[in-house]
Coordinates of C-alpha atoms in Angstrom, one line a residue:
Chain A
M1 CA 27.6 -12.0 130.8
S2 CA 27.7 -14.8 128.2
G3 CA 24.4 -16.1 129.6
K4 CA 22.8 -12.7 128.8
L5 CA 24.3 -12.6 125.4
F6 CA 23.1 -16.1 124.6
K7 CA 19.6 -15.2 125.8
N8 CA 19.5 -12.1 123.7
F9 CA 20.8 -14.0 120.6
S10 CA 18.1 -16.7 120.9
F11 CA 15.4 -14.1 121.5
F12 CA 16.6 -12.3 118.4
S13 CA 16.5 -15.5 116.4
A14 CA 13.1 -16.4 117.5
T15 CA 11.6 -13.0 116.8
I16 CA 13.2 -12.6 113.4
S17 CA 11.0 -15.3 111.9
L18 CA 7.9 -13.7 113.1
I19 CA 9.1 -10.3 111.9
L20 CA 9.9 -11.8 108.5
L21 CA 6.4 -13.3 108.2
I22 CA 4.8 -9.9 109.0
A23 CA 7.2 -8.1 106.7
I24 CA 6.4 -10.4 103.7
F25 CA 2.7 -10.0 104.3
T26 CA 3.0 -6.3 104.5
T27 CA 5.2 -6.1 101.3
L28 CA 2.7 -8.2 99.4
Y29 CA -0.2 -6.1 100.5
Y30 CA 1.6 -2.9 99.8
Y31 CA 2.5 -3.8 96.2
A32 CA -0.9 -5.4 95.7
S33 CA -2.9 -2.4 97.0
D34 CA -3.1 -0.8 93.5
A35 CA -4.9 -3.9 92.1
I36 CA -6.9 -4.4 95.3
N37 CA -8.2 -0.8 94.9
T38 CA -8.9 -1.2 91.2
F39 CA -10.6 -4.6 91.1
G40 CA -11.8 -5.3 94.7
F41 CA -11.8 -8.9 96.0
W42 CA -14.8 -10.5 94.3
D43 CA -14.2 -9.1 90.9
F44 CA -10.6 -10.1 91.0
I45 CA -11.1 -13.7 92.0
T46 CA -13.9 -14.2 89.5
G47 CA -12.3 -12.2 86.7
T48 CA -11.1 -14.3 83.8
Q49 CA -9.4 -11.7 81.7
W50 CA -5.7 -10.9 82.0
E51 CA -4.9 -8.1 79.6
A52 CA -2.5 -5.2 79.9
G53 CA -3.7 -1.9 78.6
E54 CA -1.9 0.1 75.8
D55 CA 1.6 1.1 76.6
D56 CA 1.2 -1.0 79.7
E57 CA -1.2 1.6 81.2
G58 CA -4.1 0.1 83.1
G59 CA -5.7 -3.1 81.8
I60 CA -8.0 -5.7 83.1
F61 CA -6.7 -8.5 85.4
G62 CA -8.7 -11.3 87.0
G63 CA -7.2 -14.2 88.9
A64 CA -9.9 -16.8 88.3
I65 CA -8.0 -19.0 85.9
P66 CA -4.7 -19.4 87.9
I67 CA -6.8 -19.8 91.1
V68 CA -8.9 -22.6 89.5
G69 CA -5.7 -24.1 87.9
S70 CA -4.0 -24.2 91.3
L71 CA -7.0 -25.8 93.0
L72 CA -7.5 -28.3 90.2
T73 CA -3.9 -29.5 90.1
T74 CA -3.9 -29.8 93.9
A75 CA -7.2 -31.7 93.9
I76 CA -6.0 -34.2 91.2
A77 CA -2.7 -34.7 93.0
M78 CA -4.5 -35.4 96.3
I79 CA -6.9 -37.9 94.6
I80 CA -4.0 -39.8 93.2
A81 CA -1.6 -39.5 96.2
L82 CA -4.0 -40.2 99.1
P83 CA -4.8 -43.8 98.4
L84 CA -1.3 -44.6 97.4
A85 CA 0.2 -43.0 100.5
L86 CA -2.2 -44.7 102.8
G87 CA -1.4 -48.0 101.1
I88 CA 2.3 -47.4 101.7
A89 CA 1.8 -46.5 105.3
I90 CA -0.4 -49.5 106.0
F91 CA 2.1 -51.8 104.2
L92 CA 5.0 -50.4 106.2
T93 CA 3.2 -50.5 109.6
E94 CA 1.1 -53.7 109.4
I95 CA 2.1 -55.9 106.6
A96 CA 5.8 -55.6 105.5
H97 CA 8.4 -58.0 106.7
E98 CA 10.7 -56.5 109.3
K99 CA 13.7 -56.5 106.9
L100 CA 11.7 -54.6 104.2
I101 CA 10.5 -51.8 106.4
K102 CA 13.7 -49.8 106.7
P103 CA 14.8 -49.8 103.0
V104 CA 11.3 -48.9 101.8
S105 CA 10.9 -46.2 104.4
I106 CA 14.2 -44.7 103.4
A107 CA 13.3 -44.8 99.7
I108 CA 10.0 -43.0 100.4
E109 CA 11.8 -40.3 102.4
L110 CA 14.4 -39.9 99.7
L111 CA 11.6 -39.1 97.2
A112 CA 10.9 -36.0 99.3
A113 CA 14.6 -35.0 99.0
I114 CA 14.5 -34.8 95.2
P115 CA 14.5 -31.1 94.0
S116 CA 11.3 -30.2 92.4
I117 CA 12.9 -29.1 89.1
I118 CA 14.1 -32.7 88.6
Y119 CA 10.5 -33.9 88.9
G120 CA 9.5 -31.2 86.4
M121 CA 12.2 -32.4 83.9
W122 CA 11.2 -36.0 84.4
G123 CA 7.6 -35.1 83.9
L124 CA 8.2 -33.1 80.8
F125 CA 10.6 -35.6 79.1
Y126 CA 9.2 -38.9 80.2
L127 CA 5.7 -38.6 81.6
A128 CA 4.3 -36.1 79.2
P129 CA 5.1 -38.2 76.0
L130 CA 3.7 -41.2 77.8
V131 CA 0.4 -39.4 78.6
Q132 CA 0.3 -38.1 75.0
K133 CA 0.7 -41.6 73.7
Y134 CA -2.1 -43.1 75.7
F135 CA -4.5 -40.2 76.2
G136 CA -3.8 -37.9 73.3
G137 CA -3.6 -34.1 73.7
A138 CA -0.4 -32.2 74.2
G139 CA 0.9 -34.5 76.9
I140 CA 1.4 -31.6 79.2
G141 CA -1.6 -30.4 81.1
L142 CA -3.7 -30.8 84.3
F143 CA -3.3 -34.6 84.5
S144 CA 0.5 -34.7 84.0
A145 CA 1.0 -31.9 86.5
G146 CA -1.3 -33.7 88.9
V147 CA 0.6 -36.9 88.6
V148 CA 4.0 -35.3 89.2
L149 CA 2.6 -33.3 92.2
A150 CA 1.1 -36.5 93.6
I151 CA 4.5 -38.2 93.5
M152 CA 6.0 -35.2 95.2
I153 CA 3.5 -35.2 98.1
I154 CA 3.2 -39.0 98.6
P155 CA 6.3 -39.1 100.9
F156 CA 4.8 -36.4 103.1
I157 CA 1.5 -38.2 103.6
A158 CA 3.0 -41.7 103.8
S159 CA 5.7 -40.9 106.4
I160 CA 3.5 -38.9 108.7
T161 CA 0.6 -41.4 108.4
K162 CA 3.1 -44.2 109.1
D163 CA 4.3 -42.5 112.3
A164 CA 0.8 -41.9 113.4
M165 CA -0.2 -45.5 112.7
N166 CA 2.9 -46.8 114.6
T167 CA 1.6 -45.1 117.8
T168 CA -1.4 -47.5 117.9
P169 CA -0.8 -49.5 121.1
N170 CA -0.1 -53.1 120.4
V171 CA -2.5 -54.2 123.1
L172 CA -5.3 -52.3 121.3
K173 CA -4.6 -54.2 118.1
E174 CA -4.3 -57.5 120.1
S175 CA -7.7 -56.9 121.6
A176 CA -9.3 -56.6 118.2
Y177 CA -7.5 -59.7 117.0
A178 CA -8.6 -61.4 120.2
M179 CA -12.2 -60.8 119.2
G180 CA -11.7 -62.6 116.0
A181 CA -10.9 -59.6 113.7
T182 CA -8.9 -60.2 110.6
K183 CA -5.8 -58.1 109.7
F184 CA -7.9 -56.0 107.3
E185 CA -10.6 -55.4 110.0
V186 CA -8.0 -54.4 112.6
I187 CA -6.5 -51.8 110.2
K188 CA -9.9 -50.5 109.2
D189 CA -11.5 -50.4 112.6
V190 CA -8.6 -49.7 115.0
V191 CA -5.4 -48.5 113.3
I192 CA -6.9 -45.9 110.9
P193 CA -9.4 -44.4 113.4
Y194 CA -6.6 -44.2 116.0
A195 CA -4.3 -42.4 113.6
K196 CA -7.0 -40.3 112.1
T197 CA -5.8 -36.9 113.4
G198 CA -2.3 -37.6 112.2
I199 CA -3.6 -38.6 108.8
I200 CA -5.7 -35.5 108.4
G201 CA -2.7 -33.3 109.5
S202 CA -0.5 -34.9 106.9
I203 CA -3.1 -34.3 104.2
I204 CA -3.3 -30.7 105.1
L205 CA 0.5 -30.3 105.1
A206 CA 0.6 -31.9 101.7
L207 CA -2.1 -29.6 100.4
G208 CA 0.0 -26.6 101.4
R209 CA 3.0 -28.1 99.6
A210 CA 1.0 -28.9 96.4
L211 CA -0.6 -25.5 96.3
G212 CA 2.6 -23.6 96.3
E213 CA 4.7 -25.9 94.1
T214 CA 6.1 -23.9 91.2
M215 CA 8.9 -25.6 89.2
A216 CA 7.4 -29.0 88.5
V217 CA 4.1 -27.5 87.6
A218 CA 5.5 -24.8 85.5
F219 CA 7.1 -27.5 83.3
L220 CA 4.0 -29.5 83.0
L221 CA 0.9 -27.3 83.2
G222 CA 1.5 -25.3 80.0
S223 CA 1.1 -21.9 81.5
V224 CA -1.7 -20.9 79.1
M225 CA -4.2 -18.3 80.4
K226 CA -7.4 -20.2 79.8
F227 CA -9.7 -22.6 81.7
P228 CA -8.9 -26.3 80.9
K229 CA -11.5 -28.0 78.7
N230 CA -10.7 -31.5 80.0
L231 CA -8.4 -33.4 82.3
F232 CA -5.6 -33.4 79.7
D233 CA -5.8 -29.7 78.7
T234 CA -3.3 -27.1 79.5
T235 CA -3.9 -24.1 81.9
T236 CA -2.0 -22.2 84.5
S237 CA -1.7 -21.8 88.2
I238 CA -0.8 -19.0 90.6
P239 CA 2.9 -19.9 91.2
V240 CA 3.3 -20.6 87.5
I241 CA 1.9 -17.3 86.3
L242 CA 4.0 -15.5 88.9
A243 CA 7.2 -17.3 87.7
N244 CA 6.5 -16.7 84.0
T245 CA 5.1 -13.2 84.0
F246 CA 6.8 -11.4 86.8
S247 CA 10.0 -10.3 85.1
E248 CA 8.1 -8.5 82.3
A249 CA 5.2 -7.1 84.2
E250 CA 4.8 -3.4 85.1
D251 CA 2.4 -1.1 87.0
L252 CA -1.1 -2.5 87.4
E253 CA -0.1 -6.0 86.0
L254 CA 2.7 -6.2 88.5
S255 CA 0.3 -5.2 91.3
A256 CA -2.2 -7.8 90.1
L257 CA 0.6 -10.4 90.3
F258 CA 1.3 -9.4 93.9
Y259 CA -2.4 -9.7 94.5
L260 CA -2.3 -13.3 93.3
A261 CA 0.7 -13.9 95.5
L262 CA -1.2 -12.5 98.4
I263 CA -4.1 -14.9 97.8
L264 CA -1.7 -17.9 97.5
F265 CA 0.0 -16.7 100.7
A266 CA -3.3 -16.5 102.5
L267 CA -4.5 -19.9 101.2
S268 CA -1.2 -21.7 102.3
F269 CA -1.3 -19.8 105.6
I270 CA -4.8 -21.0 106.4
I271 CA -4.0 -24.5 105.4
I272 CA -0.8 -24.8 107.5
S273 CA -2.6 -23.2 110.5
L274 CA -5.3 -25.9 110.2
A275 CA -2.6 -28.6 110.1
K276 CA -1.0 -27.1 113.2
F277 CA -4.3 -27.0 114.9
Y278 CA -4.9 -30.7 114.2
F279 CA -1.4 -31.7 115.4
L280 CA -1.8 -29.7 118.6
R281 CA -5.1 -31.3 119.3
N282 CA -3.7 -34.7 118.5
K283 CA -0.9 -34.2 121.1
E284 CA -3.3 -33.0 123.8
E285 CA -5.4 -36.1 123.4
R286 CA -2.6 -38.4 124.3
Chain B
M1 CA -15.2 -81.6 133.4
N2 CA -12.2 -80.0 131.6
M3 CA -12.9 -77.3 129.1
M4 CA -9.2 -77.3 128.2
E5 CA -6.4 -79.7 128.7
I6 CA -2.8 -78.5 128.4
K7 CA -0.5 -81.4 127.8
N8 CA 3.3 -81.5 127.8
F9 CA 3.2 -78.0 126.5
S10 CA 6.3 -76.0 125.8
F11 CA 6.6 -72.6 124.2
T12 CA 9.7 -70.8 122.7
Y13 CA 9.6 -67.2 121.7
A14 CA 11.0 -66.3 118.3
K15 CA 14.8 -65.8 118.5
A16 CA 14.9 -67.1 122.0
S17 CA 17.3 -70.0 122.6
K18 CA 15.5 -71.5 125.6
P19 CA 11.8 -72.2 125.9
S20 CA 9.8 -69.9 128.1
L21 CA 7.4 -72.6 129.1
K22 CA 8.6 -76.2 129.8
N23 CA 6.4 -79.2 129.7
I24 CA 3.2 -77.8 131.3
N25 CA 0.3 -80.1 132.2
L26 CA -2.8 -78.3 133.4
P27 CA -6.5 -78.7 133.1
I28 CA -8.9 -75.7 132.9
K29 CA -12.2 -76.9 134.5
K30 CA -15.6 -76.0 133.2
N31 CA -17.4 -73.1 134.9
Q32 CA -14.6 -72.7 137.4
I33 CA -12.1 -70.0 137.9
T34 CA -8.5 -71.1 137.4
A35 CA -5.9 -68.6 138.7
L36 CA -2.3 -68.6 137.4
I37 CA 0.1 -67.1 139.9
G38 CA 3.8 -66.8 140.1
P39 CA 6.6 -64.1 140.2
S40 CA 7.2 -61.8 137.2
G41 CA 8.7 -63.6 134.2
C42 CA 7.5 -67.1 135.4
G43 CA 5.5 -67.5 132.1
K44 CA 2.0 -67.2 133.4
S45 CA 1.0 -64.6 130.8
T46 CA 2.8 -66.5 128.1
L47 CA 0.8 -69.5 128.9
L48 CA -2.5 -67.6 129.0
R49 CA -1.6 -66.0 125.6
S50 CA -1.1 -69.4 124.1
L51 CA -4.6 -70.4 124.9
N52 CA -6.1 -68.2 122.2
R53 CA -3.0 -68.3 120.1
I54 CA -2.6 -64.5 120.2
H55 CA 1.1 -65.2 120.1
D56 CA 0.7 -65.9 116.4
L57 CA 0.3 -62.2 115.6
Y58 CA 4.1 -62.2 115.9
P59 CA 5.9 -64.6 113.7
G60 CA 8.5 -67.2 114.6
N61 CA 7.2 -68.5 118.0
K62 CA 7.4 -72.3 118.6
Y63 CA 4.7 -74.4 120.2
E64 CA 5.2 -78.1 121.3
G65 CA 2.8 -80.5 123.0
E66 CA -1.0 -80.2 122.9
I67 CA -3.6 -77.7 124.0
L68 CA -7.0 -79.5 123.8
L69 CA -10.2 -77.4 123.7
Y70 CA -13.5 -79.1 124.3
N71 CA -16.0 -78.6 121.5
P72 CA -19.6 -78.8 122.9
Q73 CA -21.0 -79.3 119.4
T74 CA -19.1 -82.4 118.6
N75 CA -18.4 -83.5 122.1
E76 CA -14.8 -83.9 121.3
Y77 CA -11.5 -82.2 122.1
E78 CA -9.6 -80.4 119.4
N79 CA -5.9 -79.6 119.6
I80 CA -5.7 -75.8 119.0
L81 CA -2.0 -76.0 118.2
E82 CA -2.9 -77.6 114.9
L83 CA -4.9 -74.6 113.7
K84 CA -3.3 -72.9 110.7
K85 CA -5.9 -70.9 108.7
E86 CA -7.0 -67.4 109.5
N87 CA -10.7 -68.4 109.8
E88 CA -9.8 -71.2 112.3
F89 CA -8.0 -68.6 114.4
I90 CA -11.0 -66.3 114.2
N91 CA -13.3 -69.1 115.3
L92 CA -10.9 -70.0 118.2
R93 CA -10.7 -66.4 119.4
Q94 CA -14.5 -66.0 119.4
R95 CA -14.7 -69.1 121.5
V96 CA -11.8 -68.1 123.8
G97 CA -12.1 -64.4 124.6
M98 CA -9.4 -62.3 126.3
I99 CA -9.3 -59.3 128.6
F100 CA -6.0 -57.4 128.8
Q101 CA -4.0 -55.7 131.6
K102 CA -5.0 -52.2 130.5
P103 CA -8.5 -51.4 129.3
T104 CA -8.5 -51.3 125.5
P105 CA -11.7 -49.6 124.3
F106 CA -11.7 -49.1 120.6
P107 CA -11.8 -45.5 119.3
M108 CA -15.6 -45.7 118.7
S109 CA -18.8 -45.4 120.6
I110 CA -19.8 -47.5 123.6
F111 CA -22.4 -49.3 121.6
D112 CA -20.1 -49.9 118.7
N113 CA -17.5 -51.3 121.0
V114 CA -19.8 -54.0 122.3
A115 CA -21.3 -54.6 118.9
Y116 CA -17.9 -54.9 117.3
G117 CA -17.4 -58.6 117.7
L118 CA -21.1 -59.3 116.8
R119 CA -20.7 -57.3 113.6
L120 CA -17.5 -59.2 112.8
N121 CA -19.6 -62.3 113.2
G122 CA -22.0 -61.0 110.5
I123 CA -24.9 -59.9 112.7
K124 CA -26.4 -56.9 111.0
N125 CA -30.0 -56.9 112.2
K126 CA -30.4 -53.7 114.3
S127 CA -32.8 -55.0 116.9
E128 CA -30.7 -58.2 117.4
L129 CA -27.6 -56.1 117.9
E130 CA -29.4 -53.9 120.4
T131 CA -30.6 -56.8 122.4
R132 CA -27.2 -58.5 122.5
V133 CA -25.4 -55.3 123.4
E134 CA -27.9 -54.6 126.2
E135 CA -27.5 -58.2 127.4
A136 CA -23.7 -58.0 127.4
L137 CA -23.6 -54.6 129.1
K138 CA -26.0 -55.9 131.8
G139 CA -23.8 -59.0 132.1
A140 CA -20.8 -56.8 132.7
A141 CA -22.7 -54.7 135.3
L142 CA -22.2 -51.6 133.2
W143 CA -25.7 -51.1 131.7
N144 CA -27.1 -48.7 134.3
E145 CA -24.1 -46.4 134.0
V146 CA -24.0 -46.1 130.2
K147 CA -27.6 -46.8 129.0
D148 CA -28.2 -43.0 128.4
R149 CA -25.0 -42.5 126.5
L150 CA -24.5 -45.5 124.3
K151 CA -23.6 -43.2 121.4
A152 CA -20.8 -41.4 123.4
S153 CA -17.2 -42.3 122.8
A154 CA -15.9 -45.1 124.9
M155 CA -12.7 -43.1 125.6
G156 CA -14.7 -40.9 127.9
L157 CA -15.4 -43.7 130.4
S158 CA -13.3 -44.2 133.6
G159 CA -10.7 -46.9 133.7
G160 CA -12.9 -49.3 135.6
Q161 CA -15.8 -48.7 133.3
Q162 CA -13.6 -49.2 130.3
Q163 CA -12.4 -52.5 131.6
R164 CA -16.0 -53.6 132.2
L165 CA -16.8 -52.4 128.7
C166 CA -14.0 -54.7 127.4
I167 CA -15.5 -57.6 129.4
A168 CA -19.0 -56.8 127.9
R169 CA -17.4 -56.7 124.5
A170 CA -15.9 -60.2 125.1
V171 CA -19.1 -61.5 126.8
A172 CA -21.2 -60.4 123.9
L173 CA -19.7 -63.1 121.7
K174 CA -20.8 -65.8 124.2
P175 CA -17.4 -67.3 124.5
E176 CA -16.9 -70.7 126.2
I177 CA -13.7 -69.5 127.9
L178 CA -12.6 -66.1 129.0
L179 CA -8.9 -65.4 129.6
F180 CA -8.1 -62.5 132.0
D181 CA -4.5 -61.2 131.9
E182 CA -4.1 -59.2 135.1
P183 CA -7.3 -57.4 134.5
T184 CA -7.2 -55.2 137.5
S185 CA -3.5 -54.2 137.6
A186 CA -4.2 -50.7 136.2
L187 CA -7.3 -50.1 138.3
D188 CA -8.1 -48.5 141.7
P189 CA -9.3 -50.7 144.6
I190 CA -13.0 -49.9 144.1
S191 CA -12.9 -50.7 140.4
T192 CA -10.9 -53.8 141.2
G193 CA -13.7 -54.9 143.6
A194 CA -16.3 -54.4 140.9
I195 CA -14.3 -56.4 138.4
E196 CA -13.7 -59.2 140.8
Q197 CA -17.4 -59.4 141.7
L198 CA -18.2 -59.5 138.0
V199 CA -15.7 -62.3 137.3
A200 CA -17.2 -64.3 140.1
E201 CA -20.7 -63.9 138.6
L202 CA -19.5 -64.7 135.1
K203 CA -18.4 -68.2 136.0
K204 CA -21.9 -69.6 135.9
D205 CA -21.9 -69.1 132.1
V206 CA -18.3 -69.3 131.1
T207 CA -15.0 -70.9 132.1
I208 CA -12.4 -68.5 133.4
A209 CA -8.6 -68.5 133.5
I210 CA -7.1 -65.5 135.2
V211 CA -3.4 -64.4 135.5
T212 CA -2.8 -62.3 138.6
H213 CA 0.0 -60.8 140.6
N214 CA -2.3 -60.2 143.5
M215 CA -2.4 -63.3 145.7
Q216 CA -5.4 -62.1 147.7
Q217 CA -7.2 -61.8 144.4
A218 CA -6.3 -65.3 143.5
S219 CA -7.4 -66.7 146.9
R220 CA -10.7 -64.7 147.0
L221 CA -11.7 -65.4 143.4
S222 CA -10.4 -68.7 142.1
D223 CA -11.5 -72.3 142.6
Y224 CA -8.2 -73.7 141.3
T225 CA -4.8 -72.2 141.4
A226 CA -1.7 -73.0 139.4
F227 CA 1.7 -71.8 140.7
M228 CA 4.3 -71.3 138.1
Y229 CA 8.0 -70.6 138.5
M230 CA 10.7 -70.1 135.8
G231 CA 8.5 -71.5 133.0
E232 CA 7.5 -74.5 134.9
L233 CA 4.2 -75.5 136.6
I234 CA 5.2 -76.2 140.2
E235 CA 1.9 -77.0 141.7
Y236 CA -1.8 -77.1 140.7
N237 CA -4.6 -77.8 143.1
K238 CA -7.8 -76.5 144.6
T239 CA -7.2 -72.9 145.8
E240 CA -7.7 -73.6 149.5
K241 CA -5.2 -76.4 149.4
I242 CA -2.6 -74.2 147.6
F243 CA -3.0 -71.4 150.0
L244 CA -3.5 -73.3 153.2
N245 CA -1.4 -76.4 152.8
P246 CA 0.7 -76.5 149.7
D247 CA 2.7 -79.6 148.8
E248 CA 5.7 -77.8 147.5
K249 CA 8.1 -75.8 149.6
L250 CA 8.5 -73.3 146.7
T251 CA 4.8 -72.7 146.6
E252 CA 4.7 -72.0 150.3
D253 CA 7.6 -69.6 150.1
Y254 CA 5.9 -67.7 147.3
I255 CA 2.5 -67.4 148.9
T256 CA 3.9 -66.4 152.3
G257 CA 5.8 -63.7 150.5
R258 CA 9.3 -65.0 151.0
F259 CA 10.2 -64.2 147.4
G260 CA 8.5 -62.8 144.3

C-alpha cells in the first residue's frame, strides 16, 4: 500500500515539472499570439520601433533593440569571463598549492551564491562611477553590465571546468611530462583537450544564465530603447524591458512583451539543450 | 658497459616516515634488458620512476645517494639527482623515456601523438616530422596497421595498438634508455606477445629497464634481473642465473611461487 503511494507520489513529482514547462510555453504563446499575428516573426525581430498607439490601441512593436542588447551584454560577459574562469580552473587544478585549493574553490563557489540584486547594487554604486571616471559616459551601459554579468558567470565556468580538468588521469599527464613537456605544454596539449567537452558545456550553461539575468542588468544597462552607439552606451535587454514595462503595458504592447519573453525562453531552451547534449556525450565517452 | 649506475640510492615519499627504497646498488647495462621483479609494494616501480625523476611532479619526495647516467657526448657520467632546473628535467626525460602500465595516448591524432615529443623538441619541418614519425611507427611495429589513418584519433586504436603507439612516441625521441613500467599488465596475451617481441627488438638501439609482475615475461625477455623485496635489492645477476640457480633463499622462494 505505502509502496504504491510512494510510487504515485514520485511519478506525480516527476511529471509536474514537465507539465509546468509545457504550461509556461503555452501561456507565453497564448498571450503572445496577438503580436505574433500582427508582426510575424521576421518583422518583429528586426523591428526597432517600440511605440504604443493612441489610447493604448494598436501601435508598432519591434524586438530588435532588446534582442541585440541581450546578445551584446552576454557576448561581452563571455569575452571577459572565459579567460578569467579558465585561468582560475587551471590555477586550482595544476598550479595552486594543496592548502590554497580549498579556500579558493569555496570563495569561487560563494560568488555564485550572492543574489543578483546585490551584484546590481554593487555595480551601480561602485563599478559605474569607476567606469565613468576612467572611460567617460554615463558609467552605466553595455560595458558595466557586461563586467557584472561576467563576475556572475565566472563561478559557473570555473567550477565546472575545474571538475572536468580534475578528471584528467594522472598517468596521462605523467606521460606528457615523461616526454619532456613543460607544465604549460601539459596543460595546453593534454589537460584542456581532455576537458574540452566539460569546458564547452560550462560555457553554454553560463550563456543561458547570462541571457536571462534580469536584476543586475536592469540596474546597469540603462533600459533605454535605442541601439548602443559604443561600448559604454546605454541600451536595454529582453529581461530588462520585461521587468520595466510589464506593469504598465496593455493590449498589443503586453502581447509584444510576451512575444519577447517567448523568444528569450526559446533562446535559453536551445542553449540549455545544447549543454545537456554535450554533457551526455561527455559521459558516454568515458 | 653501464648506461646507468645506481649507487647507495634511497628514496622517501613525501610525508612518509620510512624510506621506500633502501640503499640500492644496481647497474643498467647498455643495450641490454634489465628486469625488475618482486612482490607488490617492493619498490620496483618507485625505483624505475626515480630514473627519469618523474617523482618530482609531486613535491616533497627525498632522494639520497647517486644515480649516474652516462652521457655519450661527453663520455662522462652525470648524477641525475643533482638536476634542479626545468630544462634539465626536460633534457633528462628526452634521454630517458618511459612507457606506463596503461596505454596513455594523448587526445589527438595518431600522427600528432608520435610527433608530440619531436614538436616539443622544436622540430617544425613537415617532411622531417613525417620521416621521423614513419620511422618511429615502423620501429614500434605499428606502421602497417595505421599508415592509412594517421589523421584519425589515437583513442580509436585497440589497447595493444595504443601501447605500441606510446612506444613509438617514446622511440621517436631517440632516447638512450627506455623505462617500461609493467607495460603489458593491461593487455591481452596476443598484444602482450607483440609488445614483448617489440621490446626484444628495441634493445639493439636502446637500453631497457622493465618492471614486471610476470616472471615468465622477465625470464623470456631480460638479460639481467634484479629481485627486490621490501624496498631492498635482494639479488641482481644474469637472468639465467637468477631463475635457475639464485644465490639467495628469498629469491628462490619468490621465483618458485612460494610467496608474492
